[in-house]
mmCIF file of C-alpha atoms in Angstrom:
data_model
loop_
_atom_site.group_PDB
_atom_site.id
_atom_site.type_symbol
_atom_site.label_atom_id
_atom_site.label_comp_id
_atom_site.label_asym_id
_atom_site.label_seq_id
_atom_site.Cartn_x
_atom_site.Cartn_y
_atom_site.Cartn_z
ATOM 1 C CA MET A 1 44.944 -53.571 47.798
ATOM 2 C CA GLN A 2 41.859 -51.593 48.817
ATOM 3 C CA ALA A 3 43.905 -48.399 48.827
ATOM 4 C CA LEU A 4 45.069 -49.099 45.268
ATOM 5 C CA GLN A 5 41.532 -49.803 44.133
ATOM 6 C CA ASP A 6 40.267 -46.580 45.697
ATOM 7 C CA VAL A 7 42.987 -44.473 44.070
ATOM 8 C CA VAL A 8 42.517 -45.981 40.605
ATOM 9 C CA HIS A 9 38.733 -45.775 40.952
ATOM 10 C CA ARG A 10 38.853 -42.047 41.734
ATOM 11 C CA PHE A 11 41.278 -41.343 38.907
ATOM 12 C CA SER A 12 39.272 -43.388 36.409
ATOM 13 C CA GLN A 13 35.941 -41.846 37.336
ATOM 14 C CA ASP A 14 37.264 -38.283 37.517
ATOM 15 C CA ARG A 15 39.693 -38.296 34.598
ATOM 16 C CA ILE A 16 38.795 -41.129 32.193
ATOM 17 C CA ARG A 17 35.023 -41.534 32.441
ATOM 18 C CA PRO A 18 34.249 -37.966 31.261
ATOM 19 C CA LEU A 19 36.291 -38.697 28.123
ATOM 20 C CA ALA A 20 34.739 -42.089 27.357
ATOM 21 C CA GLY A 21 31.973 -40.854 25.069
ATOM 22 C CA GLU A 22 34.306 -38.731 22.968
ATOM 23 C CA ILE A 23 36.872 -41.546 22.804
ATOM 24 C CA ASP A 24 34.185 -43.760 21.258
ATOM 25 C CA ARG A 25 32.864 -41.085 18.898
ATOM 26 C CA SER A 26 36.242 -39.879 17.656
ATOM 27 C CA ASN A 27 37.953 -43.295 17.727
ATOM 28 C CA LYS A 28 41.026 -41.604 19.228
ATOM 29 C CA PHE A 29 43.007 -42.416 22.362
ATOM 30 C CA PRO A 30 43.782 -39.385 24.567
ATOM 31 C CA ASP A 31 47.588 -39.372 24.418
ATOM 32 C CA ALA A 32 47.933 -37.359 27.639
ATOM 33 C CA LEU A 33 46.611 -40.334 29.608
ATOM 34 C CA TRP A 34 49.780 -42.339 29.008
ATOM 35 C CA GLN A 35 52.024 -40.155 31.135
ATOM 36 C CA GLU A 36 49.287 -39.682 33.729
ATOM 37 C CA LEU A 37 49.019 -43.459 34.095
ATOM 38 C CA GLY A 38 52.800 -43.573 34.276
ATOM 39 C CA GLN A 39 52.932 -40.971 37.040
ATOM 40 C CA MET A 40 50.508 -43.081 39.057
ATOM 41 C CA GLY A 41 52.793 -46.104 38.730
ATOM 42 C CA LEU A 42 50.201 -48.108 36.813
ATOM 43 C CA LEU A 43 52.210 -48.768 33.648
ATOM 44 C CA GLY A 44 54.868 -50.672 35.554
ATOM 45 C CA ILE A 45 52.677 -52.115 38.258
ATOM 46 C CA THR A 46 54.324 -55.573 38.071
ATOM 47 C CA ILE A 47 57.824 -54.301 37.288
ATOM 48 C CA SER A 48 60.929 -54.077 39.479
ATOM 49 C CA GLY A 49 61.558 -50.795 41.234
ATOM 50 C CA ALA A 50 64.998 -50.776 39.625
ATOM 51 C CA HIS A 51 63.268 -49.886 36.349
ATOM 52 C CA GLY A 52 60.688 -47.522 37.832
ATOM 53 C CA GLY A 53 58.047 -50.155 38.554
ATOM 54 C CA ALA A 54 55.730 -50.553 41.531
ATOM 55 C CA GLU A 55 56.401 -54.273 42.218
ATOM 56 C CA MET A 56 52.759 -54.921 43.150
ATOM 57 C CA GLY A 57 51.990 -58.153 41.309
ATOM 58 C CA TYR A 58 49.202 -59.504 39.116
ATOM 59 C CA LEU A 59 46.297 -59.169 41.530
ATOM 60 C CA ALA A 60 47.050 -55.455 41.763
ATOM 61 C CA HIS A 61 47.308 -55.291 37.979
ATOM 62 C CA THR A 62 43.901 -56.940 37.615
ATOM 63 C CA VAL A 63 42.325 -54.604 40.172
ATOM 64 C CA ALA A 64 43.740 -51.581 38.342
ATOM 65 C CA ILE A 65 42.567 -52.643 34.890
ATOM 66 C CA GLU A 66 39.104 -53.465 36.236
ATOM 67 C CA GLU A 67 38.705 -49.949 37.619
ATOM 68 C CA ILE A 68 39.945 -48.396 34.383
ATOM 69 C CA ALA A 69 37.493 -50.559 32.405
ATOM 70 C CA ARG A 70 34.619 -49.331 34.576
ATOM 71 C CA ALA A 71 35.319 -45.903 33.119
ATOM 72 C CA SER A 72 36.368 -46.883 29.571
ATOM 73 C CA ALA A 73 36.930 -50.366 28.202
ATOM 74 C CA SER A 74 38.875 -48.856 25.298
ATOM 75 C CA VAL A 75 41.395 -47.186 27.594
ATOM 76 C CA ALA A 76 41.633 -50.394 29.635
ATOM 77 C CA LEU A 77 42.415 -52.493 26.550
ATOM 78 C CA SER A 78 45.216 -50.190 25.423
ATOM 79 C CA TYR A 79 46.488 -50.015 29.000
ATOM 80 C CA GLY A 80 46.542 -53.817 29.213
ATOM 81 C CA ALA A 81 48.346 -54.231 25.898
ATOM 82 C CA HIS A 82 50.996 -51.776 27.025
ATOM 83 C CA SER A 83 51.487 -52.726 30.669
ATOM 84 C CA ASN A 84 51.017 -56.484 30.435
ATOM 85 C CA LEU A 85 51.511 -57.756 26.895
ATOM 86 C CA CYS A 86 54.559 -55.571 26.260
ATOM 87 C CA VAL A 87 56.089 -54.244 29.500
ATOM 88 C CA ASN A 88 55.556 -57.399 31.544
ATOM 89 C CA GLN A 89 56.930 -59.612 28.763
ATOM 90 C CA ILE A 90 60.120 -57.565 28.589
ATOM 91 C CA SER A 91 60.404 -57.742 32.376
ATOM 92 C CA LEU A 92 59.987 -61.536 32.365
ATOM 93 C CA ASN A 93 62.216 -62.352 29.402
ATOM 94 C CA GLY A 94 64.514 -59.426 28.680
ATOM 95 C CA THR A 95 68.232 -59.203 29.282
ATOM 96 C CA LYS A 96 69.604 -56.682 31.763
ATOM 97 C CA GLU A 97 70.530 -54.420 28.855
ATOM 98 C CA GLN A 98 67.095 -54.710 27.223
ATOM 99 C CA LYS A 99 65.336 -53.871 30.474
ATOM 100 C CA GLN A 100 67.563 -50.857 31.063
ATOM 101 C CA LYS A 101 67.012 -49.629 27.512
ATOM 102 C CA TYR A 102 63.262 -50.066 27.146
ATOM 103 C CA LEU A 103 61.485 -50.298 30.496
ATOM 104 C CA PRO A 104 62.040 -46.822 32.012
ATOM 105 C CA LYS A 105 60.392 -44.968 29.117
ATOM 106 C CA LEU A 106 57.588 -47.530 28.872
ATOM 107 C CA VAL A 107 56.920 -47.419 32.620
ATOM 108 C CA SER A 108 56.823 -43.604 32.628
ATOM 109 C CA GLY A 109 54.458 -43.416 29.664
ATOM 110 C CA HIS A 110 56.922 -41.506 27.497
ATOM 111 C CA HIS A 111 56.909 -44.508 25.153
ATOM 112 C CA ILE A 112 53.949 -46.720 24.217
ATOM 113 C CA GLY A 113 54.182 -50.505 23.979
ATOM 114 C CA ALA A 114 52.453 -53.265 22.018
ATOM 115 C CA LEU A 115 52.648 -56.993 21.310
ATOM 116 C CA ALA A 116 52.250 -58.430 17.809
ATOM 117 C CA MET A 117 51.318 -62.053 17.292
ATOM 118 C CA SER A 118 48.203 -62.171 15.081
ATOM 119 C CA GLU A 119 48.265 -62.126 11.287
ATOM 120 C CA PRO A 120 45.496 -62.180 8.653
ATOM 121 C CA ALA A 121 45.713 -66.011 8.493
ATOM 122 C CA ALA A 122 47.167 -66.747 11.934
ATOM 123 C CA GLY A 123 45.444 -65.890 15.190
ATOM 124 C CA SER A 124 45.531 -68.315 18.098
ATOM 125 C CA ASP A 125 47.342 -70.817 15.860
ATOM 126 C CA VAL A 126 50.721 -69.123 16.216
ATOM 127 C CA VAL A 127 52.538 -71.848 14.262
ATOM 128 C CA SER A 128 50.727 -70.630 11.134
ATOM 129 C CA MET A 129 52.319 -67.181 11.243
ATOM 130 C CA GLN A 130 54.071 -66.054 8.065
ATOM 131 C CA LEU A 131 56.202 -63.118 9.244
ATOM 132 C CA CYS A 132 59.698 -64.267 8.303
ATOM 133 C CA ALA A 133 62.960 -63.384 10.052
ATOM 134 C CA GLU A 134 65.975 -64.282 7.919
ATOM 135 C CA LYS A 135 69.260 -64.481 9.821
ATOM 136 C CA ARG A 136 72.033 -62.426 8.273
ATOM 137 C CA ASN A 137 75.460 -61.174 9.369
ATOM 138 C CA GLY A 138 74.730 -59.440 12.681
ATOM 139 C CA TYR A 139 71.003 -58.960 12.194
ATOM 140 C CA TYR A 140 67.691 -60.542 11.169
ATOM 141 C CA ARG A 141 65.768 -59.288 8.145
ATOM 142 C CA LEU A 142 62.011 -59.282 8.759
ATOM 143 C CA ASN A 143 59.399 -59.369 5.996
ATOM 144 C CA GLY A 144 55.644 -59.776 6.311
ATOM 145 C CA SER A 145 52.847 -58.271 8.357
ATOM 146 C CA LYS A 146 50.867 -58.457 11.585
ATOM 147 C CA TYR A 147 47.178 -57.647 11.929
ATOM 148 C CA TRP A 148 44.730 -56.460 14.602
ATOM 149 C CA ILE A 149 47.561 -55.091 16.763
ATOM 150 C CA THR A 150 46.369 -53.075 19.758
ATOM 151 C CA ASN A 151 48.392 -49.840 20.132
ATOM 152 C CA GLY A 152 49.961 -50.713 16.771
ATOM 153 C CA PRO A 153 49.799 -47.249 15.177
ATOM 154 C CA ASP A 154 51.139 -45.537 18.308
ATOM 155 C CA ALA A 155 53.682 -47.948 19.788
ATOM 156 C CA ASP A 156 57.339 -47.008 20.109
ATOM 157 C CA THR A 157 58.403 -50.472 21.322
ATOM 158 C CA LEU A 158 56.798 -53.716 20.156
ATOM 159 C CA VAL A 159 57.255 -57.355 21.130
ATOM 160 C CA VAL A 160 56.942 -59.128 17.767
ATOM 161 C CA TYR A 161 56.913 -62.858 16.984
ATOM 162 C CA ALA A 162 58.368 -64.123 13.694
ATOM 163 C CA LYS A 163 59.457 -67.363 12.023
ATOM 164 C CA THR A 164 63.228 -67.889 12.077
ATOM 165 C CA ASP A 165 62.859 -71.510 10.913
ATOM 166 C CA PRO A 166 59.673 -72.152 8.892
ATOM 167 C CA GLU A 167 60.233 -75.931 9.036
ATOM 168 C CA ALA A 168 60.546 -76.235 12.828
ATOM 169 C CA GLY A 169 56.954 -75.586 13.903
ATOM 170 C CA SER A 170 56.665 -73.961 17.321
ATOM 171 C CA LYS A 171 60.441 -74.289 17.774
ATOM 172 C CA GLY A 172 61.021 -72.060 14.769
ATOM 173 C CA ILE A 173 59.452 -68.948 16.312
ATOM 174 C CA THR A 174 61.538 -66.146 17.810
ATOM 175 C CA ALA A 175 60.480 -63.024 19.734
ATOM 176 C CA PHE A 176 61.986 -59.658 18.791
ATOM 177 C CA LEU A 177 61.979 -56.151 20.219
ATOM 178 C CA ILE A 178 61.024 -53.810 17.387
ATOM 179 C CA GLU A 179 61.425 -50.043 17.490
ATOM 180 C CA LYS A 180 59.052 -47.736 15.646
ATOM 181 C CA ALA A 181 61.953 -45.885 14.013
ATOM 182 C CA MET A 182 63.488 -48.985 12.388
ATOM 183 C CA SER A 183 63.860 -48.579 8.635
ATOM 184 C CA GLY A 184 61.276 -50.545 6.654
ATOM 185 C CA PHE A 185 58.768 -50.726 9.506
ATOM 186 C CA SER A 186 55.405 -49.008 9.057
ATOM 187 C CA THR A 187 51.774 -49.259 10.129
ATOM 188 C CA SER A 188 48.389 -48.702 8.570
ATOM 189 C CA THR A 189 46.096 -45.976 9.862
ATOM 190 C CA HIS A 190 44.135 -47.196 12.858
ATOM 191 C CA PHE A 191 41.062 -49.289 12.095
ATOM 192 C CA ASP A 192 37.513 -47.944 12.295
ATOM 193 C CA LYS A 193 36.133 -50.661 14.582
ATOM 194 C CA LEU A 194 32.646 -51.437 15.858
ATOM 195 C CA GLY A 195 33.720 -51.766 19.501
ATOM 196 C CA MET A 196 36.683 -50.779 21.695
ATOM 197 C CA ARG A 197 36.930 -47.625 19.596
ATOM 198 C CA GLY A 198 39.796 -45.396 20.625
ATOM 199 C CA SER A 199 41.937 -48.382 21.511
ATOM 200 C CA ASN A 200 43.979 -47.845 18.394
ATOM 201 C CA THR A 201 44.421 -50.997 16.315
ATOM 202 C CA ALA A 202 46.366 -51.386 13.070
ATOM 203 C CA GLU A 203 48.286 -53.565 10.649
ATOM 204 C CA LEU A 204 52.070 -53.683 11.039
ATOM 205 C CA ILE A 205 54.141 -53.897 7.859
ATOM 206 C CA PHE A 206 57.722 -55.202 7.717
ATOM 207 C CA GLU A 207 59.696 -54.557 4.527
ATOM 208 C CA ASP A 208 63.323 -55.651 4.915
ATOM 209 C CA VAL A 209 63.416 -54.487 8.531
ATOM 210 C CA GLU A 210 66.903 -55.109 9.927
ATOM 211 C CA VAL A 211 66.782 -56.126 13.592
ATOM 212 C CA PRO A 212 70.108 -56.542 15.442
ATOM 213 C CA PHE A 213 70.858 -59.763 17.298
ATOM 214 C CA GLU A 214 70.667 -57.930 20.646
ATOM 215 C CA ASN A 215 66.966 -57.300 20.015
ATOM 216 C CA VAL A 216 66.061 -60.980 20.278
ATOM 217 C CA LEU A 217 63.799 -61.371 23.327
ATOM 218 C CA GLY A 218 64.741 -64.659 24.962
ATOM 219 C CA GLU A 219 66.555 -67.001 22.571
ATOM 220 C CA GLU A 220 66.297 -67.837 18.887
ATOM 221 C CA GLY A 221 63.670 -70.527 18.409
ATOM 222 C CA LYS A 222 62.249 -69.975 21.903
ATOM 223 C CA GLY A 223 59.599 -67.438 20.928
ATOM 224 C CA ALA A 224 56.741 -69.813 21.726
ATOM 225 C CA LYS A 225 58.178 -70.215 25.229
ATOM 226 C CA VAL A 226 58.354 -66.435 25.616
ATOM 227 C CA LEU A 227 54.769 -66.155 24.414
ATOM 228 C CA MET A 228 53.450 -68.832 26.758
ATOM 229 C CA SER A 229 55.411 -67.458 29.724
ATOM 230 C CA GLY A 230 53.177 -64.410 29.681
ATOM 231 C CA LEU A 231 49.919 -65.855 28.394
ATOM 232 C CA ASP A 232 48.545 -67.113 31.708
ATOM 233 C CA TYR A 233 49.242 -63.743 33.330
ATOM 234 C CA GLU A 234 47.644 -61.950 30.379
ATOM 235 C CA ARG A 235 44.470 -64.023 30.661
ATOM 236 C CA VAL A 236 44.112 -63.215 34.347
ATOM 237 C CA VAL A 237 44.867 -59.505 34.042
ATOM 238 C CA LEU A 238 42.762 -58.863 30.937
ATOM 239 C CA SER A 239 39.794 -60.656 32.517
ATOM 240 C CA GLY A 240 39.550 -57.535 34.652
ATOM 241 C CA ILE A 241 38.289 -55.652 31.606
ATOM 242 C CA GLY A 242 35.219 -57.892 31.472
ATOM 243 C CA THR A 243 34.484 -57.586 35.185
ATOM 244 C CA GLY A 244 35.018 -53.835 34.968
ATOM 245 C CA ILE A 245 32.474 -53.545 32.156
ATOM 246 C CA MET A 246 29.990 -55.592 34.193
ATOM 247 C CA ALA A 247 30.552 -53.412 37.258
ATOM 248 C CA ALA A 248 29.753 -50.319 35.203
ATOM 249 C CA CYS A 249 26.443 -51.698 33.911
#
């Protein structure tokens, strides 16, 4: 673990820290960092080696994000949204086919990942979400929006939660794998935020987006279970951003 910390510390201080001021001023994430993080094995740090991951676990993930946050909290937040909220969720809940399709490019940094739960009127209260997924013949039709989505304007693959049964409460939520290129899917320009600038955040817009059945992550109506299966890990890993900021002060 010490060896990992030393390697990530050197990379973060030598490569990320010199960029931190400009990241904040320009409110832009340095795209080249994604593949550099991928080459170091950090984007798939908890993922099976069969999909290019490092199989190092959540303590290692927390150590890595803490060191990145010591150099730039903005980079650390985007890194966490990609590697934990998206990649780790697919690893925990995806089918063999979904893992084979999405994980290699996400782990290498050739694709960027995100998770979309929050909406303008639904944050921690996930049951209040309004994004609707209507089941059709062979696909779901999604309409609505998500808000405050980290990596939203850049992501190629997104874990998105939507209502498949508005009357069923938490049992009416389903998780989907959304691709940036899907017709009807778009994003706003990234927000001009007060803090965490450069960790690109945006609104996601769904206008009759057709999502095939094979892009359901987990099972229909089990989206809340998918969400909760990763939440405890997310809380632990993302806490490293706070300790990294404190270590830098």
